[in-house]
Amino acid sequence: MNCEICGKTIEGRPIRTKIDGSVLEVCKECSKFGRVQKDTPLERKFVSRNKKGNPQRPQANKQNVQRRRREEPMDELVEDYNVLIRKARESKGWTREELGAKMYEKVSVINRIESGKMEPDIKLAKKFEKTLGITIIEKYDEMDLESFKSSASGPNTLGSIVKIKRK
């Protein structure tokens, strides 16, 4: 098995590590970029049963599940949503209090979103779009990872797409 970040071949079992909210199977060197996860009791039981020679439990057809996930368009906020919201509010001549009253939202929520300290969920973002007449949600389909592929040989990993910040 290869590390999902750097692509190195992993000897033995990979280390399950949570990095920025995603659980990845990585090598020992890359596990320092996140928090190492313990195996769940179900995973331990499943691994131990398979070692004894018992047949694996049937799995769902992975191709069908992946195909369904890829077909669904995803919603994502634009990067500068907070600036767009503030400019649209100011162009209408509304205060934060007036915008909050029109949207039935607290002024503190409007303040945090406009300052970039809080990211609105999709439901709240749609309320902003409707009230202010702006577009801050963009739909995107599957990304073409081949365009991001680095010149390095081997399988695609997160490390071939993303630059890792070193502290």
PDB file of C-alpha atoms in Angstrom:
ATOM      1  CA  MET A   1       0.000   0.000   0.000  1.00  0.00           C
ATOM      2  CA  ASN A   2       1.151   3.557  -0.695  1.00  0.00           C
ATOM      3  CA  CYS A   3       0.968   6.597   1.576  1.00  0.00           C
ATOM      4  CA  GLU A   4      -1.967   8.831   0.582  1.00  0.00           C
ATOM      5  CA  ILE A   5       0.153  11.971   1.034  1.00  0.00           C
ATOM      6  CA  CYS A   6       3.666  11.306  -0.202  1.00  0.00           C
ATOM      7  CA  GLY A   7       3.133   8.095  -2.187  1.00  0.00           C
ATOM      8  CA  LYS A   8       5.887   6.055  -0.487  1.00  0.00           C
ATOM      9  CA  THR A   9       5.335   2.309  -0.168  1.00  0.00           C
ATOM     10  CA  ILE A  10       4.219   1.471   3.375  1.00  0.00           C
ATOM     11  CA  GLU A  11       5.690  -1.605   5.029  1.00  0.00           C
ATOM     12  CA  GLY A  12       3.049  -3.353   7.166  1.00  0.00           C
ATOM     13  CA  ARG A  13      -0.126  -1.540   8.204  1.00  0.00           C
ATOM     14  CA  PRO A  14      -0.564   2.149   7.365  1.00  0.00           C
ATOM     15  CA  ILE A  15      -1.167   4.662  10.145  1.00  0.00           C
ATOM     16  CA  ARG A  16      -4.693   6.100  10.159  1.00  0.00           C
ATOM     17  CA  THR A  17      -4.265   9.852  10.690  1.00  0.00           C
ATOM     18  CA  LYS A  18      -6.799  12.683  10.763  1.00  0.00           C
ATOM     19  CA  ILE A  19      -5.406  15.644   8.805  1.00  0.00           C
ATOM     20  CA  ASP A  20      -7.588  18.748   8.362  1.00  0.00           C
ATOM     21  CA  GLY A  21     -10.777  16.774   9.007  1.00  0.00           C
ATOM     22  CA  SER A  22      -9.977  13.850   6.687  1.00  0.00           C
ATOM     23  CA  VAL A  23      -8.855  10.429   7.868  1.00  0.00           C
ATOM     24  CA  LEU A  24      -6.023   9.175   5.665  1.00  0.00           C
ATOM     25  CA  GLU A  25      -3.825   6.082   5.657  1.00  0.00           C
ATOM     26  CA  VAL A  26      -0.286   7.421   5.690  1.00  0.00           C
ATOM     27  CA  CYS A  27       3.321   6.457   6.405  1.00  0.00           C
ATOM     28  CA  LYS A  28       5.056   7.174   9.718  1.00  0.00           C
ATOM     29  CA  GLU A  29       6.701  10.375   8.428  1.00  0.00           C
ATOM     30  CA  CYS A  30       3.412  11.872   7.189  1.00  0.00           C
ATOM     31  CA  SER A  31       1.499  10.902  10.345  1.00  0.00           C
ATOM     32  CA  LYS A  32       3.118  13.879  12.129  1.00  0.00           C
ATOM     33  CA  PHE A  33       0.964  16.261  10.018  1.00  0.00           C
ATOM     34  CA  GLY A  34      -2.198  15.229  11.885  1.00  0.00           C
ATOM     35  CA  ARG A  35      -3.657  13.273  14.785  1.00  0.00           C
ATOM     36  CA  VAL A  36      -3.216   9.485  14.757  1.00  0.00           C
ATOM     37  CA  GLN A  37      -6.604   7.699  14.960  1.00  0.00           C
ATOM     38  CA  LYS A  38      -7.269   4.533  16.906  1.00  0.00           C
ATOM     39  CA  ASP A  39      -9.000   1.633  15.179  1.00  0.00           C
ATOM     40  CA  THR A  40     -12.684   1.393  16.041  1.00  0.00           C
ATOM     41  CA  PRO A  41     -13.828  -1.767  17.851  1.00  0.00           C
ATOM     42  CA  LEU A  42     -15.641  -2.867  14.680  1.00  0.00           C
ATOM     43  CA  GLU A  43     -12.450  -2.535  12.601  1.00  0.00           C
ATOM     44  CA  ARG A  44     -10.416  -4.472  15.185  1.00  0.00           C
ATOM     45  CA  LYS A  45     -13.018  -7.243  15.223  1.00  0.00           C
ATOM     46  CA  PHE A  46     -13.150  -7.340  11.417  1.00  0.00           C
ATOM     47  CA  VAL A  47      -9.356  -7.511  11.061  1.00  0.00           C
ATOM     48  CA  SER A  48      -9.013 -10.207  13.728  1.00  0.00           C
ATOM     49  CA  ARG A  49     -11.786 -12.342  12.176  1.00  0.00           C
ATOM     50  CA  ASN A  50     -10.115 -12.176   8.760  1.00  0.00           C
ATOM     51  CA  LYS A  51      -6.784 -13.308  10.229  1.00  0.00           C
ATOM     52  CA  LYS A  52      -8.472 -16.448  11.595  1.00  0.00           C
ATOM     53  CA  GLY A  53      -9.524 -17.456   8.109  1.00  0.00           C
ATOM     54  CA  ASN A  54     -13.194 -16.542   8.291  1.00  0.00           C
ATOM     55  CA  PRO A  55     -14.579 -15.210   5.032  1.00  0.00           C
ATOM     56  CA  GLN A  56     -14.889 -11.465   4.646  1.00  0.00           C
ATOM     57  CA  ARG A  57     -18.344 -10.009   4.892  1.00  0.00           C
ATOM     58  CA  PRO A  58     -19.885  -9.031   1.558  1.00  0.00           C
ATOM     59  CA  GLN A  59     -19.221  -5.470   0.463  1.00  0.00           C
ATOM     60  CA  ALA A  60     -21.385  -3.158  -1.624  1.00  0.00           C
ATOM     61  CA  ASN A  61     -20.386  -2.699  -5.214  1.00  0.00           C
ATOM     62  CA  LYS A  62     -17.797   0.086  -4.803  1.00  0.00           C
ATOM     63  CA  GLN A  63     -17.974   1.181  -8.423  1.00  0.00           C
ATOM     64  CA  ASN A  64     -21.709   1.943  -8.158  1.00  0.00           C
ATOM     65  CA  VAL A  65     -21.227   3.916  -4.945  1.00  0.00           C
ATOM     66  CA  GLN A  66     -18.333   5.936  -6.418  1.00  0.00           C
ATOM     67  CA  ARG A  67     -20.233   6.542  -9.649  1.00  0.00           C
ATOM     68  CA  ARG A  68     -23.237   7.914  -7.729  1.00  0.00           C
ATOM     69  CA  ARG A  69     -21.028  10.232  -5.676  1.00  0.00           C
ATOM     70  CA  ARG A  70     -19.247  11.630  -8.725  1.00  0.00           C
ATOM     71  CA  GLU A  71     -22.475  12.363 -10.588  1.00  0.00           C
ATOM     72  CA  GLU A  72     -23.814  14.594  -7.822  1.00  0.00           C
ATOM     73  CA  PRO A  73     -22.827  18.242  -8.269  1.00  0.00           C
ATOM     74  CA  MET A  74     -21.363  19.805  -5.148  1.00  0.00           C
ATOM     75  CA  ASP A  75     -22.063  23.254  -3.742  1.00  0.00           C
ATOM     76  CA  GLU A  76     -19.187  25.375  -2.519  1.00  0.00           C
ATOM     77  CA  LEU A  77     -18.844  28.939  -1.281  1.00  0.00           C
ATOM     78  CA  VAL A  78     -16.749  31.315  -3.347  1.00  0.00           C
ATOM     79  CA  GLU A  79     -13.497  32.381  -1.674  1.00  0.00           C
ATOM     80  CA  ASP A  80     -14.363  36.021  -1.023  1.00  0.00           C
ATOM     81  CA  TYR A  81     -17.970  35.440   0.107  1.00  0.00           C
ATOM     82  CA  ASN A  82     -17.567  37.839   3.034  1.00  0.00           C
ATOM     83  CA  VAL A  83     -16.476  40.740   0.799  1.00  0.00           C
ATOM     84  CA  LEU A  84     -19.295  40.088  -1.683  1.00  0.00           C
ATOM     85  CA  ILE A  85     -21.887  40.048   1.114  1.00  0.00           C
ATOM     86  CA  ARG A  86     -20.580  43.265   2.667  1.00  0.00           C
ATOM     87  CA  LYS A  87     -20.403  45.116  -0.678  1.00  0.00           C
ATOM     88  CA  ALA A  88     -23.908  43.992  -1.683  1.00  0.00           C
ATOM     89  CA  ARG A  89     -25.304  45.111   1.687  1.00  0.00           C
ATOM     90  CA  GLU A  90     -23.554  48.485   1.455  1.00  0.00           C
ATOM     91  CA  SER A  91     -24.699  49.016  -2.158  1.00  0.00           C
ATOM     92  CA  LYS A  92     -28.308  48.598  -1.020  1.00  0.00           C
ATOM     93  CA  GLY A  93     -27.646  51.101   1.800  1.00  0.00           C
ATOM     94  CA  TRP A  94     -28.576  48.638   4.537  1.00  0.00           C
ATOM     95  CA  THR A  95     -26.996  48.377   7.958  1.00  0.00           C
ATOM     96  CA  ARG A  96     -26.113  44.992   9.405  1.00  0.00           C
ATOM     97  CA  GLU A  97     -29.141  45.303  11.667  1.00  0.00           C
ATOM     98  CA  GLU A  98     -31.453  45.879   8.688  1.00  0.00           C
ATOM     99  CA  LEU A  99     -29.983  42.921   6.789  1.00  0.00           C
ATOM    100  CA  GLY A 100     -30.361  40.716   9.861  1.00  0.00           C
ATOM    101  CA  ALA A 101     -34.013  41.755  10.226  1.00  0.00           C
ATOM    102  CA  LYS A 102     -34.756  41.015   6.549  1.00  0.00           C
ATOM    103  CA  MET A 103     -33.098  37.578   6.790  1.00  0.00           C
ATOM    104  CA  TYR A 104     -34.369  36.757  10.309  1.00  0.00           C
ATOM    105  CA  GLU A 105     -30.770  36.301  11.470  1.00  0.00           C
ATOM    106  CA  LYS A 106     -28.892  37.740  14.438  1.00  0.00           C
ATOM    107  CA  VAL A 107     -26.656  40.744  13.864  1.00  0.00           C
ATOM    108  CA  SER A 108     -23.766  38.889  15.503  1.00  0.00           C
ATOM    109  CA  VAL A 109     -24.012  36.185  12.813  1.00  0.00           C
ATOM    110  CA  ILE A 110     -23.941  38.846  10.070  1.00  0.00           C
ATOM    111  CA  ASN A 111     -20.911  40.485  11.756  1.00  0.00           C
ATOM    112  CA  ARG A 112     -18.957  37.222  11.981  1.00  0.00           C
ATOM    113  CA  ILE A 113     -19.733  36.256   8.382  1.00  0.00           C
ATOM    114  CA  GLU A 114     -18.806  39.676   6.967  1.00  0.00           C
ATOM    115  CA  SER A 115     -15.556  39.696   8.944  1.00  0.00           C
ATOM    116  CA  GLY A 116     -14.690  36.184   7.669  1.00  0.00           C
ATOM    117  CA  LYS A 117     -14.644  34.641  11.144  1.00  0.00           C
ATOM    118  CA  MET A 118     -17.595  32.382  10.304  1.00  0.00           C
ATOM    119  CA  GLU A 119     -18.450  30.503   7.145  1.00  0.00           C
ATOM    120  CA  PRO A 120     -22.181  30.232   6.446  1.00  0.00           C
ATOM    121  CA  ASP A 121     -23.678  26.841   5.742  1.00  0.00           C
ATOM    122  CA  ILE A 122     -25.399  26.292   2.398  1.00  0.00           C
ATOM    123  CA  LYS A 123     -28.860  27.119   3.791  1.00  0.00           C
ATOM    124  CA  LEU A 124     -27.708  30.478   5.184  1.00  0.00           C
ATOM    125  CA  ALA A 125     -25.686  31.230   2.038  1.00  0.00           C
ATOM    126  CA  LYS A 126     -28.854  30.743  -0.039  1.00  0.00           C
ATOM    127  CA  LYS A 127     -30.650  33.228   2.244  1.00  0.00           C
ATOM    128  CA  PHE A 128     -27.874  35.761   1.564  1.00  0.00           C
ATOM    129  CA  GLU A 129     -28.146  35.132  -2.171  1.00  0.00           C
ATOM    130  CA  LYS A 130     -31.904  35.595  -2.201  1.00  0.00           C
ATOM    131  CA  THR A 131     -31.956  38.667   0.060  1.00  0.00           C
ATOM    132  CA  LEU A 132     -29.014  40.497  -1.530  1.00  0.00           C
ATOM    133  CA  GLY A 133     -29.401  39.268  -5.118  1.00  0.00           C
ATOM    134  CA  ILE A 134     -25.836  37.947  -5.310  1.00  0.00           C
ATOM    135  CA  THR A 135     -24.210  34.613  -6.088  1.00  0.00           C
ATOM    136  CA  ILE A 136     -21.865  33.193  -3.463  1.00  0.00           C
ATOM    137  CA  ILE A 137     -22.514  29.480  -4.030  1.00  0.00           C
ATOM    138  CA  GLU A 138     -20.869  27.810  -6.985  1.00  0.00           C
ATOM    139  CA  LYS A 139     -21.609  24.318  -8.199  1.00  0.00           C
ATOM    140  CA  TYR A 140     -18.774  22.148  -9.370  1.00  0.00           C
ATOM    141  CA  ASP A 141     -18.526  18.640 -10.706  1.00  0.00           C
ATOM    142  CA  GLU A 142     -15.652  16.224 -10.474  1.00  0.00           C
ATOM    143  CA  MET A 143     -12.254  17.868 -10.836  1.00  0.00           C
ATOM    144  CA  ASP A 144      -9.873  16.618 -13.479  1.00  0.00           C
ATOM    145  CA  LEU A 145      -6.925  15.584 -11.317  1.00  0.00           C
ATOM    146  CA  GLU A 146      -4.832  14.746 -14.366  1.00  0.00           C
ATOM    147  CA  SER A 147      -4.356  18.474 -14.972  1.00  0.00           C
ATOM    148  CA  PHE A 148      -2.817  18.777 -11.494  1.00  0.00           C
ATOM    149  CA  LYS A 149      -0.600  15.720 -11.816  1.00  0.00           C
ATOM    150  CA  SER A 150       2.997  16.507 -11.016  1.00  0.00           C
ATOM    151  CA  SER A 151       5.966  15.293 -12.997  1.00  0.00           C
ATOM    152  CA  ALA A 152       6.683  12.694 -10.312  1.00  0.00           C
ATOM    153  CA  SER A 153       6.087   9.092 -11.306  1.00  0.00           C
ATOM    154  CA  GLY A 154       3.852   6.740  -9.379  1.00  0.00           C
ATOM    155  CA  PRO A 155       0.261   6.941  -8.187  1.00  0.00           C
ATOM    156  CA  ASN A 156      -1.491  10.248  -7.544  1.00  0.00           C
ATOM    157  CA  THR A 157      -1.382  11.269  -3.895  1.00  0.00           C
ATOM    158  CA  LEU A 158      -2.381  14.359  -1.979  1.00  0.00           C
ATOM    159  CA  GLY A 159       1.266  15.348  -1.946  1.00  0.00           C
ATOM    160  CA  SER A 160       1.341  15.500  -5.751  1.00  0.00           C
ATOM    161  CA  ILE A 161      -1.506  18.028  -5.745  1.00  0.00           C
ATOM    162  CA  VAL A 162      -1.108  20.055  -2.554  1.00  0.00           C
ATOM    163  CA  LYS A 163       1.903  21.868  -1.177  1.00  0.00           C
ATOM    164  CA  ILE A 164       2.453  20.954   2.474  1.00  0.00           C
ATOM    165  CA  LYS A 165       3.155  23.844   4.824  1.00  0.00           C
ATOM    166  CA  ARG A 166       6.227  23.186   6.943  1.00  0.00           C
ATOM    167  CA  LYS A 167       6.349  24.933  10.310  1.00  0.00           C
TER     168      LYS A 167
END
